[in-house]
PDB file of C-alpha atoms in Angstrom:
ATOM      1  CA  ASP W   1     -26.320   4.635 -19.157  1.00 63.00           C
ATOM      2  CA  THR W   2     -24.743   2.185 -16.689  1.00 69.00           C
ATOM      3  CA  ALA W   3     -21.072   2.891 -15.848  1.00 91.00           C
ATOM      4  CA  VAL W   4     -19.729  -0.348 -14.916  1.00 95.00           C
ATOM      5  CA  SER W   5     -21.701  -3.735 -15.627  1.00 95.00           C
ATOM      6  CA  GLN W   6     -21.016  -7.063 -15.122  1.00 96.00           C
ATOM      7  CA  THR W   7     -22.725 -10.436 -16.367  1.00 96.00           C
ATOM      8  CA  PRO W   8     -24.278 -12.346 -14.973  1.00 97.00           C
ATOM      9  CA  LYS W   9     -25.526 -11.352 -11.642  1.00 95.00           C
ATOM     10  CA  TYR W  10     -25.933 -14.710 -10.420  1.00 96.00           C
ATOM     11  CA  LEU W  11     -23.999 -17.987 -11.480  1.00 97.00           C
ATOM     12  CA  VAL W  12     -24.541 -21.128 -10.082  1.00 97.00           C
ATOM     13  CA  THR W  13     -22.116 -24.100 -11.031  1.00 97.00           C
ATOM     14  CA  GLN W  14     -20.854 -27.353 -10.111  1.00 97.00           C
ATOM     15  CA  MET W  15     -17.120 -28.023  -9.072  1.00 97.00           C
ATOM     16  CA  GLY W  16     -14.615 -28.983 -12.035  1.00 97.00           C
ATOM     17  CA  ASN W  17     -16.672 -26.516 -14.548  1.00 97.00           C
ATOM     18  CA  ASP W  18     -15.018 -23.654 -16.041  1.00 97.00           C
ATOM     19  CA  LYS W  19     -16.937 -20.498 -16.043  1.00 97.00           C
ATOM     20  CA  SER W  20     -16.377 -16.743 -17.110  1.00 97.00           C
ATOM     21  CA  ILE W  21     -17.516 -13.437 -16.070  1.00 98.00           C
ATOM     22  CA  LYS W  22     -17.891 -10.405 -18.065  1.00 97.00           C
ATOM     23  CA  CYS W  23     -17.388  -6.815 -17.546  1.00 97.00           C
ATOM     24  CA  GLU W  24     -17.692  -3.667 -19.485  1.00 97.00           C
ATOM     25  CA  GLN W  25     -17.169   0.026 -18.661  1.00 96.00           C
ATOM     26  CA  ASN W  26     -18.524   2.988 -20.645  1.00 94.00           C
ATOM     27  CA  LEU W  27     -16.325   5.629 -18.504  1.00 92.00           C
ATOM     28  CA  GLY W  28     -13.475   6.246 -21.082  1.00 90.00           C
ATOM     29  CA  HIS W  29     -11.468   4.683 -17.987  1.00 89.00           C
ATOM     30  CA  ASP W  30      -8.095   3.253 -18.631  1.00 87.00           C
ATOM     31  CA  THR W  31      -7.561   0.921 -15.705  1.00 89.00           C
ATOM     32  CA  MET W  32      -9.951  -1.885 -14.656  1.00 92.00           C
ATOM     33  CA  TYR W  33      -9.877  -4.162 -11.662  1.00 92.00           C
ATOM     34  CA  TRP W  34     -11.154  -7.550 -10.431  1.00 94.00           C
ATOM     35  CA  TYR W  35     -12.063  -8.248  -6.625  1.00 94.00           C
ATOM     36  CA  LYS W  36     -13.262 -10.774  -4.771  1.00 95.00           C
ATOM     37  CA  GLN W  37     -15.491 -10.406  -1.594  1.00 94.00           C
ATOM     38  CA  ASP W  38     -16.030 -13.457   0.870  1.00 91.00           C
ATOM     39  CA  SER W  39     -19.048 -14.067   3.160  1.00 89.00           C
ATOM     40  CA  LYS W  40     -17.541 -11.782   5.568  1.00 88.00           C
ATOM     41  CA  LYS W  41     -17.183  -8.841   3.429  1.00 89.00           C
ATOM     42  CA  PHE W  42     -13.862  -8.529   2.975  1.00 90.00           C
ATOM     43  CA  LEU W  43     -12.332  -7.488  -0.664  1.00 91.00           C
ATOM     44  CA  LYS W  44      -9.311  -8.988  -1.904  1.00 90.00           C
ATOM     45  CA  ILE W  45      -7.801  -7.257  -5.217  1.00 90.00           C
ATOM     46  CA  MET W  46      -7.593 -10.067  -7.579  1.00 91.00           C
ATOM     47  CA  PHE W  47      -6.124  -8.429 -10.849  1.00 88.00           C
ATOM     48  CA  SER W  48      -5.592  -4.787 -12.142  1.00 88.00           C
ATOM     49  CA  TYR W  49      -5.470  -4.128 -16.212  1.00 86.00           C
ATOM     50  CA  ASN W  50      -3.930  -0.424 -17.098  1.00 84.00           C
ATOM     51  CA  ASN W  51      -4.541  -0.154 -21.192  1.00 77.00           C
ATOM     52  CA  LYS W  52      -5.261  -3.883 -21.630  1.00 74.00           C
ATOM     53  CA  GLU W  53      -1.704  -4.860 -19.732  1.00 79.00           C
ATOM     54  CA  LEU W  54      -1.694  -6.493 -16.498  1.00 81.00           C
ATOM     55  CA  ILE W  55      -0.674  -4.174 -13.765  1.00 76.00           C
ATOM     56  CA  ILE W  56      -1.505  -6.133 -10.381  1.00 72.00           C
ATOM     57  CA  ASN W  57      -1.378  -9.899 -10.343  1.00 74.00           C
ATOM     58  CA  GLU W  58      -2.162 -10.453  -6.361  1.00 75.00           C
ATOM     59  CA  THR W  59      -1.732 -14.352  -5.236  1.00 78.00           C
ATOM     60  CA  VAL W  60      -4.838 -16.063  -6.628  1.00 86.00           C
ATOM     61  CA  PRO W  61      -4.669 -19.567  -8.502  1.00 89.00           C
ATOM     62  CA  ASN W  62      -3.571 -19.870 -11.918  1.00 90.00           C
ATOM     63  CA  ARG W  63      -7.144 -21.501 -12.368  1.00 94.00           C
ATOM     64  CA  PHE W  64      -8.034 -17.700 -12.870  1.00 93.00           C
ATOM     65  CA  SER W  65      -7.158 -15.804 -15.833  1.00 91.00           C
ATOM     66  CA  PRO W  66      -8.465 -12.120 -16.838  1.00 91.00           C
ATOM     67  CA  LYS W  67      -8.651 -11.327 -20.138  1.00 91.00           C
ATOM     68  CA  SER W  68      -9.076  -7.571 -21.904  1.00 90.00           C
ATOM     69  CA  PRO W  69     -10.055  -7.534 -25.220  1.00 89.00           C
ATOM     70  CA  ASP W  70      -9.979  -3.845 -25.543  1.00 89.00           C
ATOM     71  CA  LYS W  71      -9.961  -0.828 -22.715  1.00 88.00           C
ATOM     72  CA  ALA W  72     -13.235  -1.049 -22.025  1.00 93.00           C
ATOM     73  CA  HIS W  73     -13.775  -4.760 -21.032  1.00 94.00           C
ATOM     74  CA  LEU W  74     -12.212  -7.188 -18.618  1.00 94.00           C
ATOM     75  CA  ASN W  75     -13.517 -10.561 -18.562  1.00 95.00           C
ATOM     76  CA  LEU W  76     -12.510 -13.307 -15.694  1.00 96.00           C
ATOM     77  CA  HIS W  77     -12.401 -16.644 -16.608  1.00 96.00           C
ATOM     78  CA  ILE W  78     -12.167 -19.510 -14.020  1.00 96.00           C
ATOM     79  CA  ASN W  79     -11.356 -23.160 -14.952  1.00 96.00           C
ATOM     80  CA  SER W  80     -11.918 -25.863 -12.739  1.00 97.00           C
ATOM     81  CA  LEU W  81     -14.163 -24.316  -9.968  1.00 97.00           C
ATOM     82  CA  GLU W  82     -13.786 -25.247  -6.441  1.00 97.00           C
ATOM     83  CA  LEU W  83     -16.044 -24.790  -3.521  1.00 96.00           C
ATOM     84  CA  GLY W  84     -13.769 -22.129  -1.979  1.00 94.00           C
ATOM     85  CA  ASP W  85     -14.182 -19.863  -5.210  1.00 96.00           C
ATOM     86  CA  SER W  86     -17.935 -18.998  -4.097  1.00 96.00           C
ATOM     87  CA  ALA W  87     -18.004 -15.574  -3.506  1.00 96.00           C
ATOM     88  CA  VAL W  88     -19.101 -12.301  -4.994  1.00 96.00           C
ATOM     89  CA  TYR W  89     -16.901 -10.733  -7.618  1.00 97.00           C
ATOM     90  CA  PHE W  90     -16.879  -7.185  -8.573  1.00 96.00           C
ATOM     91  CA  CYS W  91     -15.296  -5.398 -11.195  1.00 96.00           C
ATOM     92  CA  ALA W  92     -14.094  -2.002 -10.916  1.00 94.00           C
ATOM     93  CA  SER W  93     -12.600   1.150 -13.268  1.00 93.00           C
ATOM     94  CA  SER W  94     -10.519   4.308 -12.400  1.00 89.00           C
ATOM     95  CA  HIS W  95      -8.776   6.671 -14.430  1.00 81.00           C
ATOM     96  CA  PRO W  96      -5.425   7.671 -12.879  1.00 67.00           C
ATOM     97  CA  GLY W  97      -5.246  10.860 -14.717  1.00 61.00           C
ATOM     98  CA  GLN W  98      -8.487  12.334 -12.409  1.00 54.00           C
ATOM     99  CA  GLY W  99      -5.818  12.442  -9.680  1.00 56.00           C
ATOM    100  CA  ALA W 100      -7.705  11.118  -6.369  1.00 59.00           C
ATOM    101  CA  HIS W 101      -7.776   7.566  -8.245  1.00 73.00           C
ATOM    102  CA  GLU W 102     -11.331   6.582  -7.227  1.00 85.00           C
ATOM    103  CA  GLN W 103     -12.648   3.309  -8.672  1.00 90.00           C
ATOM    104  CA  TYR W 104     -16.077   2.683 -10.050  1.00 92.00           C
ATOM    105  CA  PHE W 105     -17.611  -0.722  -9.090  1.00 94.00           C
ATOM    106  CA  GLY W 106     -19.929  -3.143 -11.131  1.00 95.00           C
ATOM    107  CA  PRO W 107     -23.097  -4.408  -9.214  1.00 94.00           C
ATOM    108  CA  GLY W 108     -21.383  -7.565  -8.699  1.00 95.00           C
ATOM    109  CA  THR W 109     -21.364 -11.281  -9.628  1.00 97.00           C
ATOM    110  CA  ARG W 110     -22.489 -13.915  -6.980  1.00 96.00           C
ATOM    111  CA  LEU W 111     -20.717 -17.112  -7.830  1.00 97.00           C
ATOM    112  CA  THR W 112     -22.008 -20.326  -6.292  1.00 97.00           C
ATOM    113  CA  VAL W 113     -20.262 -23.586  -6.655  1.00 97.00           C
ATOM    114  CA  THR W 114     -21.863 -26.520  -5.445  1.00 96.00           C
TER     115      THR W 114
ATOM    116  CA  GLY V   1       2.669  -2.104   2.610  1.00 80.00           C
ATOM    117  CA  ASP V   2       0.266   0.500   2.573  1.00 85.00           C
ATOM    118  CA  SER V   3      -3.010  -0.350   4.918  1.00 89.00           C
ATOM    119  CA  VAL V   4      -6.352   0.545   6.322  1.00 94.00           C
ATOM    120  CA  THR V   5      -7.959  -0.403   9.579  1.00 95.00           C
ATOM    121  CA  GLN V   6     -11.390   0.408  10.370  1.00 94.00           C
ATOM    122  CA  MET V   7     -13.322  -0.164  13.262  1.00 85.00           C
ATOM    123  CA  GLU V   8     -15.088  -3.749  13.670  1.00 82.00           C
ATOM    124  CA  GLY V   9     -18.700  -4.024  13.459  1.00 83.00           C
ATOM    125  CA  PRO V  10     -21.245  -4.428  13.243  1.00 94.00           C
ATOM    126  CA  VAL V  11     -22.622  -0.892  14.615  1.00 96.00           C
ATOM    127  CA  THR V  12     -26.261  -0.731  15.508  1.00 97.00           C
ATOM    128  CA  LEU V  13     -27.824   2.215  16.169  1.00 97.00           C
ATOM    129  CA  SER V  14     -31.537   4.298  16.787  1.00 97.00           C
ATOM    130  CA  GLU V  15     -32.521   6.724  14.169  1.00 97.00           C
ATOM    131  CA  GLU V  16     -31.421   9.973  14.881  1.00 96.00           C
ATOM    132  CA  ALA V  17     -28.182   8.832  16.812  1.00 97.00           C
ATOM    133  CA  PHE V  18     -24.882   9.959  15.958  1.00 97.00           C
ATOM    134  CA  LEU V  19     -22.709   7.953  14.024  1.00 97.00           C
ATOM    135  CA  THR V  20     -18.763   7.174  14.079  1.00 97.00           C
ATOM    136  CA  ILE V  21     -17.176   4.604  12.484  1.00 97.00           C
ATOM    137  CA  ASN V  22     -12.902   4.837  13.030  1.00 97.00           C
ATOM    138  CA  CYS V  23     -10.435   4.752  10.381  1.00 97.00           C
ATOM    139  CA  THR V  24      -6.578   4.669  10.521  1.00 97.00           C
ATOM    140  CA  TYR V  25      -3.889   3.990   7.722  1.00 95.00           C
ATOM    141  CA  THR V  26      -0.491   3.049   7.313  1.00 93.00           C
ATOM    142  CA  ALA V  27       1.056   4.672   4.355  1.00 90.00           C
ATOM    143  CA  THR V  28       4.829   5.628   3.210  1.00 84.00           C
ATOM    144  CA  GLY V  29       3.435   8.552   0.639  1.00 80.00           C
ATOM    145  CA  TYR V  30       0.784  10.965   0.730  1.00 82.00           C
ATOM    146  CA  PRO V  31      -2.383   8.869  -0.086  1.00 90.00           C
ATOM    147  CA  SER V  32      -5.802   9.796  -1.131  1.00 91.00           C
ATOM    148  CA  LEU V  33      -8.532   8.584   1.371  1.00 94.00           C
ATOM    149  CA  PHE V  34     -11.945   7.414   0.610  1.00 95.00           C
ATOM    150  CA  TRP V  35     -15.104   6.059   2.095  1.00 97.00           C
ATOM    151  CA  TYR V  36     -17.094   3.563   0.008  1.00 97.00           C
ATOM    152  CA  VAL V  37     -20.581   2.444   0.958  1.00 97.00           C
ATOM    153  CA  GLN V  38     -22.121  -0.898  -0.160  1.00 96.00           C
ATOM    154  CA  TYR V  39     -25.818  -1.071   0.433  1.00 95.00           C
ATOM    155  CA  PRO V  40     -27.306  -4.942   0.331  1.00 90.00           C
ATOM    156  CA  GLY V  41     -27.048  -6.577  -2.841  1.00 88.00           C
ATOM    157  CA  GLU V  42     -25.389  -3.819  -4.532  1.00 90.00           C
ATOM    158  CA  GLY V  43     -21.709  -2.799  -5.625  1.00 92.00           C
ATOM    159  CA  LEU V  44     -19.248  -0.037  -3.714  1.00 94.00           C
ATOM    160  CA  GLN V  45     -20.265   3.639  -4.312  1.00 94.00           C
ATOM    161  CA  LEU V  46     -17.979   6.193  -3.708  1.00 94.00           C
ATOM    162  CA  LEU V  47     -19.515   8.675  -0.252  1.00 97.00           C
ATOM    163  CA  LEU V  48     -16.526  10.868   0.077  1.00 97.00           C
ATOM    164  CA  LYS V  49     -12.935  11.403  -0.479  1.00 94.00           C
ATOM    165  CA  ALA V  50     -10.031  13.668   0.743  1.00 94.00           C
ATOM    166  CA  THR V  51      -6.987  13.777  -1.211  1.00 90.00           C
ATOM    167  CA  LYS V  52      -4.688  15.614   1.377  1.00 90.00           C
ATOM    168  CA  ALA V  53      -3.867  16.718   4.607  1.00 92.00           C
ATOM    169  CA  ASP V  54      -6.916  18.901   6.737  1.00 95.00           C
ATOM    170  CA  ASP V  55      -9.319  18.290   3.484  1.00 95.00           C
ATOM    171  CA  LYS V  56     -12.974  17.320   4.674  1.00 97.00           C
ATOM    172  CA  GLY V  57     -15.150  15.037   2.287  1.00 96.00           C
ATOM    173  CA  SER V  58     -18.799  15.368   2.735  1.00 97.00           C
ATOM    174  CA  ASN V  59     -21.534  13.680   1.005  1.00 97.00           C
ATOM    175  CA  LYS V  60     -25.233  12.930   2.021  1.00 95.00           C
ATOM    176  CA  GLY V  61     -24.813  14.385   5.650  1.00 97.00           C
ATOM    177  CA  PHE V  62     -21.598  12.272   6.259  1.00 98.00           C
ATOM    178  CA  GLU V  63     -18.419  13.989   6.782  1.00 98.00           C
ATOM    179  CA  ALA V  64     -14.602  12.724   7.159  1.00 98.00           C
ATOM    180  CA  THR V  65     -11.576  14.966   7.601  1.00 98.00           C
ATOM    181  CA  TYR V  66      -7.804  13.727   6.549  1.00 96.00           C
ATOM    182  CA  ARG V  67      -5.867  14.075   9.903  1.00 96.00           C
ATOM    183  CA  LYS V  68      -1.835  13.479   9.046  1.00 93.00           C
ATOM    184  CA  GLU V  69      -1.104  13.957  12.744  1.00 94.00           C
ATOM    185  CA  THR V  70      -3.074  11.092  13.492  1.00 95.00           C
ATOM    186  CA  THR V  71      -3.233   9.272  10.214  1.00 95.00           C
ATOM    187  CA  SER V  72      -7.089   8.982  10.252  1.00 96.00           C
ATOM    188  CA  PHE V  73      -9.991   9.774   8.391  1.00 97.00           C
ATOM    189  CA  HIS V  74     -13.079   8.929  10.980  1.00 98.00           C
ATOM    190  CA  LEU V  75     -16.461   8.780   9.088  1.00 98.00           C
ATOM    191  CA  GLU V  76     -19.089  10.570  10.977  1.00 98.00           C
ATOM    192  CA  LYS V  77     -22.941  11.852  10.804  1.00 98.00           C
ATOM    193  CA  GLY V  78     -25.123  13.686  13.275  1.00 96.00           C
ATOM    194  CA  SER V  79     -28.420  11.777  12.414  1.00 96.00           C
ATOM    195  CA  VAL V  80     -28.707   8.367  10.861  1.00 97.00           C
ATOM    196  CA  GLN V  81     -31.383   6.997   9.135  1.00 97.00           C
ATOM    197  CA  VAL V  82     -32.800   3.299   8.468  1.00 97.00           C
ATOM    198  CA  SER V  83     -31.553   3.884   4.875  1.00 96.00           C
ATOM    199  CA  ASP V  84     -28.294   4.633   5.998  1.00 97.00           C
ATOM    200  CA  SER V  85     -27.891   0.742   6.780  1.00 97.00           C
ATOM    201  CA  ALA V  86     -25.062  -0.785   5.109  1.00 97.00           C
ATOM    202  CA  VAL V  87     -21.375  -1.713   4.980  1.00 96.00           C
ATOM    203  CA  TYR V  88     -19.129   1.129   4.892  1.00 97.00           C
ATOM    204  CA  PHE V  89     -15.465   0.668   3.838  1.00 96.00           C
ATOM    205  CA  CYS V  90     -12.666   3.018   4.551  1.00 96.00           C
ATOM    206  CA  ALA V  91     -10.028   2.972   1.623  1.00 94.00           C
ATOM    207  CA  LEU V  92      -6.730   4.671   0.393  1.00 92.00           C
ATOM    208  CA  SER V  93      -5.240   5.005  -2.934  1.00 88.00           C
ATOM    209  CA  ASP V  94      -1.152   6.035  -3.694  1.00 78.00           C
ATOM    210  CA  ARG V  95      -1.094   8.712  -6.053  1.00 69.00           C
ATOM    211  CA  ASN V  96       1.562   6.881  -7.947  1.00 66.00           C
ATOM    212  CA  ASN V  97      -0.210   3.688  -8.642  1.00 65.00           C
ATOM    213  CA  ASN V  98      -3.496   1.927  -9.211  1.00 66.00           C
ATOM    214  CA  ASP V  99      -3.477   0.128  -5.996  1.00 76.00           C
ATOM    215  CA  MET V 100      -6.421   1.094  -3.587  1.00 85.00           C
ATOM    216  CA  ARG V 101      -6.020  -0.656  -0.300  1.00 89.00           C
ATOM    217  CA  PHE V 102      -9.360  -1.263   1.962  1.00 92.00           C
ATOM    218  CA  GLY V 103     -10.460  -1.907   5.491  1.00 94.00           C
ATOM    219  CA  ALA V 104     -12.417  -4.868   6.487  1.00 94.00           C
ATOM    220  CA  GLY V 105     -15.752  -2.940   6.278  1.00 95.00           C
ATOM    221  CA  THR V 106     -18.050  -2.037   9.066  1.00 96.00           C
ATOM    222  CA  ARG V 107     -21.803  -3.023   9.036  1.00 96.00           C
ATOM    223  CA  LEU V 108     -24.183  -0.521  10.103  1.00 97.00           C
ATOM    224  CA  THR V 109     -27.788  -1.220  10.902  1.00 97.00           C
ATOM    225  CA  VAL V 110     -30.043   1.887  11.714  1.00 97.00           C
ATOM    226  CA  LYS V 111     -33.246   0.815  13.580  1.00 97.00           C
ATOM    227  CA  PRO V 112     -36.593   2.771  13.834  1.00 95.00           C
TER     228      PRO V 112
END
């Protein structure tokens, strides 16, 4: 009964490749997010989707493209991977109607670009 | 814009010591405040929250009080355990949008 799940958990790939990370939530939430966590544990929001529509699009390279086929899924596609893309990527979801906007996080995907 | 500043780590304590991790915020509205915990190799988990001034959030022996006058939400625990070793994040969320701002995280290590 995992609330927010991500696949894969680990992803090792070479520079220049294209890869995707999948995220699914079974909480019935309207809003989903992607965060990037660097080696110093700093969390940076990348995207936010509400009901399949893009709400937040922070300054990230356009090599990163989120795709939301439905409310329960928000996938992250990355083109032409670079060494600096190595990080842990977290998916999260929230339901603004519940007042406090708390977010529920997935377990993370550790991306290593060689 | 809204932001959160928390004390830099790392913090190393002995078991049963008292813990304080400072967090202050800047916000134009009336945010909700949160503490998240990240155990090694895992995602962030909500530890506690407070939605208005003078609210106290508590969970697993941790407490934090929403202080509007000092714009603070310091995390405290009276007696830490080795299992509390993790990275702790202070965060705020504006009620009017979906944006959550996180602090830089504070790594806590508790030694037996």
